[in-house]
Coordinates of C-alpha atoms in Angstrom, one line a residue:
Chain A
M1 CA 0.0 0.1 0.0
H2 CA 2.8 2.4 0.9
N3 CA 4.0 2.6 -2.8
K4 CA 0.8 4.0 -4.2
T5 CA 0.4 7.4 -4.9
L6 CA -2.6 9.6 -3.6
S7 CA -4.6 9.3 -6.7
E8 CA -4.0 5.4 -6.6
L9 CA -4.8 5.4 -2.9
S10 CA -8.0 7.4 -3.6
A11 CA -9.1 5.1 -6.3
A12 CA -8.3 1.8 -4.2
L13 CA -10.5 3.2 -1.4
Q14 CA -13.3 4.1 -3.5
A15 CA -13.2 0.8 -5.1
G16 CA -13.1 -1.0 -1.6
E17 CA -9.7 -2.7 -2.3
F18 CA -8.8 -2.0 1.2
S19 CA -10.5 0.3 3.9
S20 CA -9.1 3.5 5.4
T21 CA -8.7 1.6 8.7
E22 CA -6.3 -0.9 7.2
L23 CA -4.4 1.8 5.3
T24 CA -4.0 4.0 8.3
Q25 CA -3.1 1.2 10.2
S26 CA -0.3 0.1 7.8
Y27 CA 1.2 3.7 7.7
L28 CA 1.1 3.9 11.6
D29 CA 2.8 0.5 11.6
R30 CA 5.6 2.0 9.2
I31 CA 5.9 5.1 11.5
S32 CA 6.3 3.1 14.4
S33 CA 8.9 0.7 12.9
L34 CA 10.7 3.1 10.8
D35 CA 10.7 6.8 12.1
P36 CA 13.1 6.2 14.9
Q37 CA 15.7 6.2 12.0
I38 CA 14.8 9.6 10.7
N39 CA 12.8 11.3 13.5
A40 CA 10.2 12.9 11.1
F41 CA 7.5 13.0 13.4
V42 CA 7.1 15.1 16.7
T43 CA 3.8 13.6 17.5
V44 CA 1.9 10.5 16.1
T45 CA -1.7 10.8 16.6
Q46 CA -2.7 7.0 16.6
Q47 CA -6.0 6.9 18.1
L48 CA -7.2 10.1 16.2
A49 CA -6.1 8.7 13.1
L50 CA -7.9 5.4 13.6
D51 CA -11.1 7.2 14.5
T52 CA -11.2 9.4 11.8
A53 CA -10.4 6.5 9.6
A54 CA -13.3 4.5 10.7
A55 CA -15.3 7.6 10.0
A56 CA -14.0 8.0 6.6
D57 CA -14.9 4.2 5.9
K58 CA -18.7 4.8 6.8
R59 CA -18.3 8.1 4.5
I60 CA -17.1 6.1 1.6
A61 CA -19.7 3.2 2.1
A62 CA -22.3 5.9 1.9
G63 CA -21.1 7.1 -1.4
T64 CA -20.4 10.7 -0.1
A65 CA -16.6 10.6 -0.1
A66 CA -14.5 13.4 -1.4
P67 CA -11.0 12.8 -3.2
L68 CA -9.1 12.7 0.0
T69 CA -11.7 11.0 2.1
G70 CA -9.8 8.4 4.4
I71 CA -6.2 9.4 3.0
P72 CA -3.5 9.4 5.7
L73 CA -1.5 12.5 5.7
A74 CA 1.4 13.8 7.8
Q75 CA 0.9 17.7 8.8
K76 CA 3.9 20.0 9.4
D77 CA 3.9 21.0 13.3
I78 CA 3.4 24.5 12.4
F79 CA -0.4 23.9 11.8
C80 CA -2.6 24.4 14.8
T81 CA -4.7 21.3 15.5
E82 CA -7.2 21.5 18.2
G83 CA -6.5 19.3 21.0
V84 CA -3.2 17.9 19.6
K85 CA 0.0 19.3 20.7
T86 CA 1.5 22.1 18.3
T87 CA 5.1 22.6 19.0
C88 CA 6.4 24.6 15.8
G89 CA 9.7 22.8 16.5
S90 CA 10.3 24.6 19.7
K91 CA 10.7 24.4 23.7
M92 CA 8.5 27.5 23.7
L93 CA 5.4 25.5 22.5
D94 CA 6.4 21.9 24.1
N95 CA 3.3 22.0 26.3
F96 CA 1.0 24.0 23.7
I97 CA -2.2 22.1 23.1
S98 CA -3.9 24.2 20.4
P99 CA -7.4 25.4 21.0
Y100 CA -8.2 25.7 17.6
D101 CA -7.7 24.3 14.1
A102 CA -5.9 26.0 11.3
T103 CA -8.1 26.6 8.2
V104 CA -5.9 24.1 6.3
I105 CA -6.4 21.5 8.8
E106 CA -10.3 22.5 8.9
N107 CA -10.2 22.0 5.1
F108 CA -8.5 18.3 5.5
N109 CA -10.9 17.5 8.1
A110 CA -14.1 18.5 6.0
A111 CA -12.5 16.2 3.2
G112 CA -12.3 13.4 5.7
A113 CA -8.5 13.0 5.4
V114 CA -6.8 11.4 8.2
M115 CA -4.0 13.0 10.3
L116 CA -1.2 10.5 11.0
G117 CA 0.6 12.7 13.2
K118 CA 2.7 16.4 13.2
T119 CA 6.1 16.4 11.6
N120 CA 9.2 17.6 12.8
M121 CA 10.5 21.0 11.5
D122 CA 13.0 23.6 12.2
E123 CA 12.4 25.9 15.3
F124 CA 9.6 28.4 14.1
A125 CA 10.5 27.5 10.5
M126 CA 14.0 29.0 10.7
G127 CA 16.6 27.0 9.0
S128 CA 17.3 24.9 6.1
S129 CA 18.5 21.6 7.6
N130 CA 15.9 20.8 10.4
E131 CA 18.9 20.9 12.9
T132 CA 17.5 23.8 14.9
S133 CA 14.3 21.7 16.0
Y134 CA 14.0 21.3 19.9
Y135 CA 12.9 17.7 19.1
G136 CA 16.4 16.9 17.4
P137 CA 17.3 16.9 13.6
V138 CA 15.5 14.9 11.0
K139 CA 17.7 12.4 9.0
N140 CA 17.4 12.3 5.3
P141 CA 16.0 8.8 4.2
W142 CA 18.3 8.7 1.4
D143 CA 21.6 8.8 3.8
I144 CA 20.6 9.2 7.5
N145 CA 24.1 11.0 8.0
K146 CA 22.6 13.7 5.8
V147 CA 20.3 16.8 6.5
P148 CA 16.6 16.5 4.8
G149 CA 16.8 20.4 4.4
G150 CA 14.3 22.7 6.1
S151 CA 12.3 24.0 7.5
S152 CA 9.9 21.3 6.5
G153 CA 12.2 18.8 6.9
G154 CA 9.9 16.4 8.6
S155 CA 7.3 16.6 6.1
A156 CA 9.8 15.8 3.4
A157 CA 11.3 12.9 5.2
A158 CA 8.2 11.3 5.9
V159 CA 6.9 11.3 2.2
A160 CA 10.3 10.4 0.8
A161 CA 10.5 7.2 3.7
R162 CA 7.0 6.2 2.6
L163 CA 5.8 6.9 6.2
A164 CA 3.0 9.1 4.9
P165 CA 1.6 9.3 1.2
A166 CA 1.6 13.2 1.3
S167 CA 2.3 15.9 3.8
T168 CA 2.0 19.6 4.0
G169 CA 4.8 22.4 4.5
T170 CA 5.3 25.8 4.8
D171 CA 7.6 28.0 2.6
T172 CA 8.8 31.4 3.7
G173 CA 12.2 31.4 2.0
G174 CA 12.3 27.9 0.5
S175 CA 11.1 25.8 3.4
I176 CA 8.9 23.4 0.9
R177 CA 11.0 23.4 -2.3
Q178 CA 14.3 23.0 -0.6
P179 CA 13.7 19.7 1.5
A180 CA 11.7 18.4 -1.3
S181 CA 14.6 18.8 -3.6
L182 CA 17.2 17.3 -0.8
C183 CA 14.7 14.3 -0.2
G184 CA 13.6 13.5 -3.8
I185 CA 10.2 14.5 -3.6
T186 CA 7.8 17.0 -5.2
G187 CA 7.1 20.2 -3.3
L188 CA 4.8 23.2 -4.1
K189 CA 4.7 26.7 -2.5
P190 CA 1.6 28.5 -3.9
T191 CA 1.1 32.0 -4.8
Y192 CA 1.4 34.3 -1.5
G193 CA -2.4 34.4 -0.3
R194 CA -3.5 31.2 -2.2
V195 CA -3.5 29.3 1.0
S196 CA -5.0 30.5 4.2
R197 CA -2.3 31.5 6.8
Y198 CA -4.8 31.3 9.6
G199 CA -3.8 29.0 12.4
M200 CA -0.5 28.6 10.7
I201 CA 2.1 29.9 13.4
A202 CA 3.4 33.0 11.8
F203 CA 7.2 33.5 11.1
A204 CA 7.4 36.1 8.4
S205 CA 3.9 37.3 7.6
S206 CA 4.4 38.8 4.2
L207 CA 6.3 35.8 2.7
D208 CA 4.9 32.7 4.7
Q209 CA 2.9 30.4 2.6
A210 CA 1.5 26.7 2.9
G211 CA 1.8 24.2 0.4
P212 CA 1.6 20.3 -0.5
M213 CA 4.8 18.1 -0.2
T214 CA 3.9 14.7 -2.1
R215 CA 5.5 12.0 -4.6
T216 CA 4.0 13.4 -7.7
A217 CA 2.5 16.6 -9.2
E218 CA -0.8 14.8 -9.7
D219 CA -0.8 14.2 -5.8
A220 CA 0.1 17.9 -5.4
A221 CA -2.9 19.1 -7.4
M222 CA -5.4 16.7 -5.2
M223 CA -3.7 18.3 -2.1
L224 CA -3.8 22.0 -3.3
N225 CA -7.5 21.5 -4.3
C226 CA -8.0 20.9 -0.8
M227 CA -5.8 23.5 0.6
A228 CA -6.4 26.4 -1.6
G229 CA -9.3 29.2 -1.1
F230 CA -10.1 32.3 0.2
D231 CA -10.4 32.6 4.0
E232 CA -11.9 35.8 5.5
R233 CA -9.9 34.8 8.8
D234 CA -6.7 35.6 7.0
S235 CA -6.5 39.5 6.2
T236 CA -4.3 38.8 3.0
S237 CA -6.2 35.7 1.5
A238 CA -6.5 35.9 -2.1
Q239 CA -10.2 36.4 -3.3
R240 CA -10.1 34.4 -6.3
D241 CA -11.9 31.3 -7.4
V242 CA -10.1 28.1 -7.0
P243 CA -9.6 25.9 -10.4
D244 CA -9.4 22.3 -10.5
Y245 CA -5.7 21.7 -10.3
T246 CA -6.1 18.4 -11.6
A247 CA -7.8 19.5 -14.6
N248 CA -4.8 20.6 -17.0
L249 CA -2.4 18.4 -15.8
N250 CA -2.0 16.5 -19.3
D251 CA -2.1 19.8 -21.4
S252 CA 0.6 20.0 -23.9
L253 CA 3.7 21.5 -23.3
Q254 CA 4.2 22.4 -27.3
G255 CA 5.4 26.0 -27.4
L256 CA 5.8 26.5 -23.8
T257 CA 8.5 28.9 -23.3
I258 CA 11.0 28.1 -20.5
G259 CA 13.0 31.0 -19.0
L260 CA 16.6 30.1 -17.8
P261 CA 17.9 32.9 -15.7
K262 CA 21.7 32.8 -16.3
E263 CA 22.1 34.2 -12.7
Y264 CA 20.9 30.7 -11.5
F265 CA 23.5 28.8 -13.4
G266 CA 26.7 30.6 -12.3
E267 CA 29.1 30.5 -9.3
G268 CA 27.9 28.5 -6.2
L269 CA 26.0 26.0 -8.2
D270 CA 27.7 22.5 -7.8
A271 CA 28.4 21.6 -11.3
Q272 CA 26.9 18.0 -11.1
V273 CA 23.7 19.5 -10.0
G274 CA 23.9 22.0 -12.7
S275 CA 24.3 19.0 -15.2
A276 CA 21.1 17.2 -13.8
V277 CA 19.1 20.6 -14.1
E278 CA 20.1 20.8 -17.8
A279 CA 19.3 17.4 -18.4
A280 CA 15.8 17.9 -17.2
I281 CA 15.6 21.0 -19.4
R282 CA 16.5 18.9 -22.4
E283 CA 13.7 16.5 -21.5
Y284 CA 11.4 19.5 -21.8
E285 CA 12.9 20.5 -25.3
N286 CA 11.9 17.0 -26.2
L287 CA 8.2 17.6 -25.0
G288 CA 8.1 20.6 -27.3
A289 CA 9.1 23.5 -25.0
V290 CA 11.3 26.4 -26.1
V291 CA 13.9 27.6 -24.0
K292 CA 15.2 31.0 -23.6
E293 CA 17.9 32.7 -21.6
I294 CA 16.7 35.6 -19.5
S295 CA 18.4 37.6 -16.7
L296 CA 17.1 38.2 -13.0
P297 CA 19.7 40.8 -12.3
N298 CA 19.1 41.4 -8.6
T299 CA 19.3 37.7 -8.1
H300 CA 22.3 38.3 -5.9
L301 CA 20.4 40.7 -3.6
A302 CA 17.7 38.3 -2.6
V303 CA 19.4 36.6 0.2
P304 CA 20.6 40.0 2.1
T305 CA 17.1 41.3 1.3
Y306 CA 15.5 38.3 3.0
Y307 CA 17.8 38.6 5.9
V308 CA 16.3 41.9 6.7
V309 CA 12.6 41.4 5.9
A310 CA 12.2 37.9 7.6
P311 CA 14.0 38.8 10.8
A312 CA 12.0 42.2 11.3
E313 CA 8.7 40.3 10.7
C314 CA 9.7 37.4 12.6
S315 CA 10.6 39.8 15.6
S316 CA 7.5 41.3 15.5
N317 CA 5.5 38.2 15.4
L318 CA 7.4 36.4 18.0
S319 CA 7.1 39.0 20.3
R320 CA 3.7 37.3 21.3
F321 CA 5.7 34.4 23.1
D322 CA 5.8 36.1 26.4
G323 CA 5.1 33.5 29.1
V324 CA 2.1 35.0 30.1
R325 CA -0.8 33.6 27.9
F326 CA 0.5 30.4 26.7
G327 CA 3.5 28.4 26.1
Y328 CA 6.7 28.2 28.2
R329 CA 7.4 30.4 31.3
C330 CA 10.4 30.4 33.4
D331 CA 10.6 29.4 37.1
D332 CA 10.5 31.9 39.7
P333 CA 10.4 35.4 37.7
A334 CA 11.8 38.0 39.8
D335 CA 9.3 40.5 38.1
L336 CA 7.7 41.2 34.8
E337 CA 10.7 41.9 32.9
D338 CA 12.5 39.0 34.0
L339 CA 9.4 37.0 33.1
Y340 CA 9.6 38.2 29.6
K341 CA 13.2 37.7 29.3
R342 CA 13.7 34.6 30.9
S343 CA 10.9 32.9 29.5
R344 CA 12.0 33.9 26.0
G345 CA 15.6 33.4 26.7
E346 CA 15.1 29.8 28.0
G347 CA 12.2 28.8 25.5
F348 CA 13.8 29.9 22.2
G349 CA 16.8 28.2 20.4
A350 CA 20.0 29.9 19.2
E351 CA 18.8 30.4 15.6
V352 CA 15.3 31.9 16.6
K353 CA 17.1 34.3 19.1
R354 CA 19.7 35.4 16.4
R355 CA 16.7 36.2 13.9
I356 CA 14.9 38.3 16.7
M357 CA 17.8 40.2 17.6
I358 CA 18.7 41.1 13.8
G359 CA 15.3 41.9 13.4
A360 CA 15.0 44.1 16.4
Y361 CA 18.1 45.8 15.5
A362 CA 16.7 46.6 11.6
L363 CA 13.6 47.9 13.0
S364 CA 15.1 50.1 16.0
A365 CA 15.5 53.7 15.9
G366 CA 18.1 55.1 13.6
Y367 CA 18.1 51.9 11.6
Y368 CA 15.0 51.6 10.1
D369 CA 15.5 53.4 7.1
A370 CA 19.1 51.8 6.2
Y371 CA 17.8 48.5 6.9
Y372 CA 14.1 47.9 6.7
I373 CA 13.1 50.5 4.0
K374 CA 16.1 49.7 1.9
A375 CA 15.3 45.9 2.0
Q376 CA 11.7 46.8 1.0
Q377 CA 13.1 49.0 -2.0
L378 CA 15.2 46.1 -3.1
R379 CA 12.3 43.6 -2.7
R380 CA 10.5 45.8 -5.3
L381 CA 13.6 45.5 -7.7
I382 CA 13.8 41.8 -7.3
S383 CA 10.0 41.5 -8.0
D384 CA 10.2 43.7 -11.1
D385 CA 12.8 41.4 -12.4
F386 CA 10.4 38.6 -12.5
K387 CA 7.5 41.0 -13.7
R388 CA 9.7 41.7 -16.9
A389 CA 10.9 37.8 -17.2
F390 CA 7.1 36.7 -17.4
E391 CA 6.4 39.1 -20.5
E392 CA 8.5 36.8 -22.2
V393 CA 8.3 33.3 -20.8
D394 CA 5.7 31.1 -19.3
V395 CA 7.8 29.7 -16.8
I396 CA 11.2 30.0 -14.9
M397 CA 13.6 27.2 -14.5
G398 CA 16.7 26.3 -12.6
P399 CA 18.1 24.4 -9.6
T400 CA 16.0 24.2 -6.3
A401 CA 19.1 24.1 -4.1
P402 CA 22.9 24.9 -5.0
E403 CA 23.8 21.1 -3.9
P404 CA 22.4 17.9 -2.8
A405 CA 21.9 17.1 0.8
F406 CA 24.9 18.0 3.2
G407 CA 26.2 16.4 6.1
L408 CA 24.4 16.8 9.6
G409 CA 26.4 19.1 11.5
E410 CA 28.4 20.2 8.5
K411 CA 26.9 23.9 8.4
S412 CA 25.3 24.5 11.9
D413 CA 27.8 26.3 13.3
D414 CA 28.1 28.8 10.1
P415 CA 24.5 30.5 9.9
I416 CA 25.7 32.5 6.6
T417 CA 26.7 29.3 4.9
M418 CA 23.4 27.8 6.0
Y419 CA 21.6 30.8 4.8
L420 CA 23.0 30.4 1.2
S421 CA 21.2 27.0 0.9
D422 CA 18.2 29.1 0.0
I423 CA 19.7 31.3 -2.6
Y424 CA 17.4 29.9 -5.7
T425 CA 14.3 29.9 -3.5
I426 CA 14.0 33.2 -1.3
A427 CA 13.5 35.6 -4.4
A428 CA 10.0 33.8 -5.3
N429 CA 9.0 34.3 -1.5
L430 CA 10.1 38.2 -1.8
A431 CA 8.0 38.4 -5.2
G432 CA 5.0 36.3 -4.1
L433 CA 5.3 34.0 -6.8
P434 CA 4.4 30.2 -6.9
G435 CA 7.3 27.8 -7.2
M436 CA 7.7 24.0 -7.4
S437 CA 10.7 21.4 -6.8
V438 CA 10.4 18.2 -8.9
P439 CA 12.9 15.4 -8.7
A440 CA 15.3 15.6 -11.5
G441 CA 17.9 12.9 -11.0
F442 CA 20.8 12.0 -8.4
V443 CA 24.4 13.3 -7.6
N444 CA 26.2 10.7 -5.6
N445 CA 23.0 8.9 -4.8
M446 CA 21.3 12.0 -3.3
P447 CA 18.3 13.7 -5.1
V448 CA 18.6 16.8 -7.0
G449 CA 15.6 18.9 -7.6
L450 CA 14.5 21.0 -10.6
Q451 CA 12.8 24.3 -9.6
I452 CA 9.9 25.8 -11.7
I453 CA 8.7 29.2 -10.9
G454 CA 5.5 30.4 -12.3
N455 CA 3.3 33.8 -12.8
Y456 CA 1.0 34.6 -10.0
F457 CA -1.7 32.1 -9.4
D458 CA -0.4 30.3 -12.2
E459 CA -0.2 26.9 -10.1
S460 CA -2.3 24.8 -12.7
R461 CA 0.5 25.7 -15.4
L462 CA 3.2 24.7 -12.8
L463 CA 1.5 21.5 -12.0
N464 CA 0.8 20.7 -15.7
V465 CA 4.6 21.5 -16.6
A466 CA 5.6 19.2 -13.6
H467 CA 2.9 16.3 -14.2
R468 CA 4.3 16.1 -18.0
Y469 CA 8.0 15.6 -16.9
Q470 CA 6.9 12.9 -14.5
Q471 CA 5.3 11.1 -17.3
V472 CA 8.5 10.8 -19.1
T473 CA 11.1 10.4 -16.1
D474 CA 10.9 8.4 -13.1
W475 CA 13.1 10.2 -10.5
H476 CA 10.0 10.9 -8.5
A477 CA 9.3 7.3 -8.2
R478 CA 12.5 6.2 -6.7
T479 CA 12.5 5.1 -3.1
P480 CA 15.2 4.9 -0.5
E481 CA 16.4 1.2 -0.2
Q482 CA 15.8 0.8 3.5
F483 CA 12.3 2.2 3.1
K484 CA 11.1 0.3 0.2
Chain B
M1 CA 29.0 46.6 9.8
S2 CA 30.3 45.3 13.2
L3 CA 28.3 45.2 16.5
T4 CA 30.1 45.6 20.1
Q5 CA 28.9 43.8 22.9
D6 CA 27.3 46.7 24.3
D7 CA 25.1 46.6 21.1
V8 CA 24.3 43.0 21.5
K9 CA 23.1 43.5 25.2
K10 CA 21.0 46.5 24.0
I11 CA 19.3 44.7 21.2
A12 CA 18.9 41.6 23.7
H13 CA 17.2 43.9 25.8
L14 CA 15.1 45.5 23.2
A15 CA 14.0 42.1 22.2
R16 CA 13.4 41.0 25.8
L17 CA 15.8 38.2 25.6
S18 CA 17.8 37.0 28.3
I19 CA 21.2 35.9 27.2
S20 CA 24.1 34.8 29.4
E21 CA 27.2 36.7 29.6
D22 CA 29.0 33.8 28.2
D23 CA 27.3 33.7 24.9
I24 CA 27.7 37.3 24.2
P25 CA 30.9 37.0 22.3
A26 CA 29.5 34.3 19.7
Y27 CA 26.1 36.6 19.3
E28 CA 28.6 39.7 18.8
K29 CA 30.4 37.8 16.0
E30 CA 27.4 35.8 14.4
L31 CA 25.2 39.1 14.4
S32 CA 28.1 41.0 12.8
N33 CA 28.2 38.6 10.0
I34 CA 24.9 38.5 9.2
L35 CA 24.8 42.3 9.0
G36 CA 27.7 42.0 6.8
L37 CA 25.9 39.9 4.5
V38 CA 23.0 42.3 4.6
E39 CA 25.5 45.2 3.7
Q40 CA 25.4 44.2 0.2
M41 CA 22.1 46.0 0.1
S42 CA 23.9 49.5 0.5
A43 CA 25.6 49.2 -2.9
V44 CA 22.4 49.5 -4.9
D45 CA 21.0 53.2 -5.2
T46 CA 17.2 52.8 -4.7
S47 CA 16.4 56.4 -4.0
D48 CA 13.8 56.3 -6.6
V49 CA 12.3 53.0 -5.7
A50 CA 9.1 52.8 -3.8
P51 CA 9.2 50.2 -0.9
M52 CA 7.3 47.0 -1.2
A53 CA 5.9 46.1 2.0
H54 CA 3.9 43.2 0.5
P55 CA 4.0 41.0 -2.4
L56 CA 0.4 41.6 -3.6
D57 CA -1.1 45.3 -4.1
M58 CA -4.2 44.4 -2.3
V59 CA -6.5 46.6 -0.4
Q60 CA -7.4 45.9 3.2
R61 CA -10.9 44.1 3.2
L62 CA -13.9 45.7 5.0
R63 CA -16.6 43.6 6.7
D64 CA -19.9 44.5 8.3
D65 CA -19.6 45.5 11.8
V66 CA -21.2 42.7 13.3
V67 CA -20.2 40.4 15.9
T68 CA -18.4 37.2 14.7
E69 CA -16.1 36.0 17.5
T70 CA -17.8 34.1 20.4
D71 CA -16.3 33.7 24.0
H72 CA -13.7 31.2 24.3
H73 CA -11.8 32.8 27.1
E74 CA -11.9 29.8 29.4
Q75 CA -10.7 27.4 26.6
Y76 CA -7.9 29.6 25.9
Q77 CA -7.0 30.3 29.4
D78 CA -6.8 26.8 30.1
I79 CA -3.5 26.7 28.6
A80 CA -2.1 29.6 30.2
P81 CA 0.7 29.2 32.9
N82 CA -1.1 31.0 35.6
V83 CA -4.8 32.3 35.7
E84 CA -7.0 33.4 38.4
N85 CA -10.6 34.7 38.0
S86 CA -10.1 34.9 34.2
L87 CA -7.1 37.2 34.7
Y88 CA -3.6 36.5 33.6
L89 CA -1.3 36.4 36.5
V90 CA 2.1 38.0 36.2
P91 CA 4.6 39.3 38.9
Q92 CA 3.3 42.5 40.6
V93 CA 4.1 45.3 38.5
I94 CA 3.1 48.3 40.8
E95 CA 4.2 48.5 44.4

């Protein structure tokens, strides 16, 4: 059962080949026997999963099932889940039982999907290796001495190891696409505002966006059908109809114009990763696409700009963790200031504290114009680069990450080197554009991802472009040896 | 851009973060390195560029002025560290 895609599982459940209860139990068994090797889950919701599966079986029998009814899923532990611990990978929320559901979770519940558990992640989604989690690092299923990427590392590893057929992630600077690339799965960050942020613990509110992490593009389309949509509880939710993302998967790519930004193939890119991406692009030419070199001249400014905008928004968002209303509180505070300072100092890990401090500095009196306003101006230049490019091309392609998965501990002492893991993904967040990572080969037995960036709200086309590639390649179907 | 240890202490205070004396040299170095990375921004002339606060030019939605929230305070306060008579308790602020 664990080698089937979502669409295959959905068809098998409807046809009565097996029940959701049997399917759910088989995944729970895999999690209990295999997850200790990779640490992808913070919480496994066994009883809740079996209860939901039983309800799904009734719904399937009654003939009122939706495509995801009875399908087991893993949810990133950044989504609030009522009655279930929601940690965001932090000691700060180790005791936090959410009193409500995120909209994304509500949508999956309404569809009758089954939650297997909550996945491990970098603390408050700040990291590119899953090593900043309070619950320990996640290991890459392709080589347990390597990182899975981050911040949605648990979600990526769970799908790669076949501990869940699909999962959710969130992407602020690459946190869906980079771990998808490093774990050899498919990941989609939709357009900013496409999926509700309500109940998704905020990191940088003008960048955060949730999306699916799956084996195939077709599965990502099924997941996005359930996740996307207007939500009045999210003030920046897009008021646009949601198309059926599975409808155009098989459209021809004849005449599709692919832009290759020269800045994405220069210094800093591992040569073998570059070769794998170029081979993928040749495959697209075989499918009838036309390739055009383009320039995104402000690409080199994306990482510096991001490391002002994201910390500034994070320092503001994370001020809510004050030791008063929920979450961690220090012992025996001397006074109110001591309560705030020690609750936060003891509750947050090192990377989160670094980013809060950078943000507080960038927003402080005397530095606001030089850092925050400057970064917002550069953000516009970066965004304008894409606007010009999309006048000439339909999609933009390049590598998702500059290299395959690196070793555990290899970069954890050097924040700057770690930040450069997201060098190709950050710009799409700054511009608010949708982006995907699709498995496109292996370098030294580790997966490599092809990144596809689309125009605003053009997720259907991204999924179509990814799906057609997956019809002629099998990179996405490979499974790590120990998890077959 | 390089920070001093006093800068680090000031920023930590602004952010209401206790950090141990032993960790200050490491923060001084790491935060200075991050600001060094960020410094690349200043090479670009942006005097004519309008700041972009948000990826989509959207207007703030308005809604009818009706009550949509129901009272959940008991449920929300269940998870608070210290509550009495529906009030969050903190150390005494006023002598």
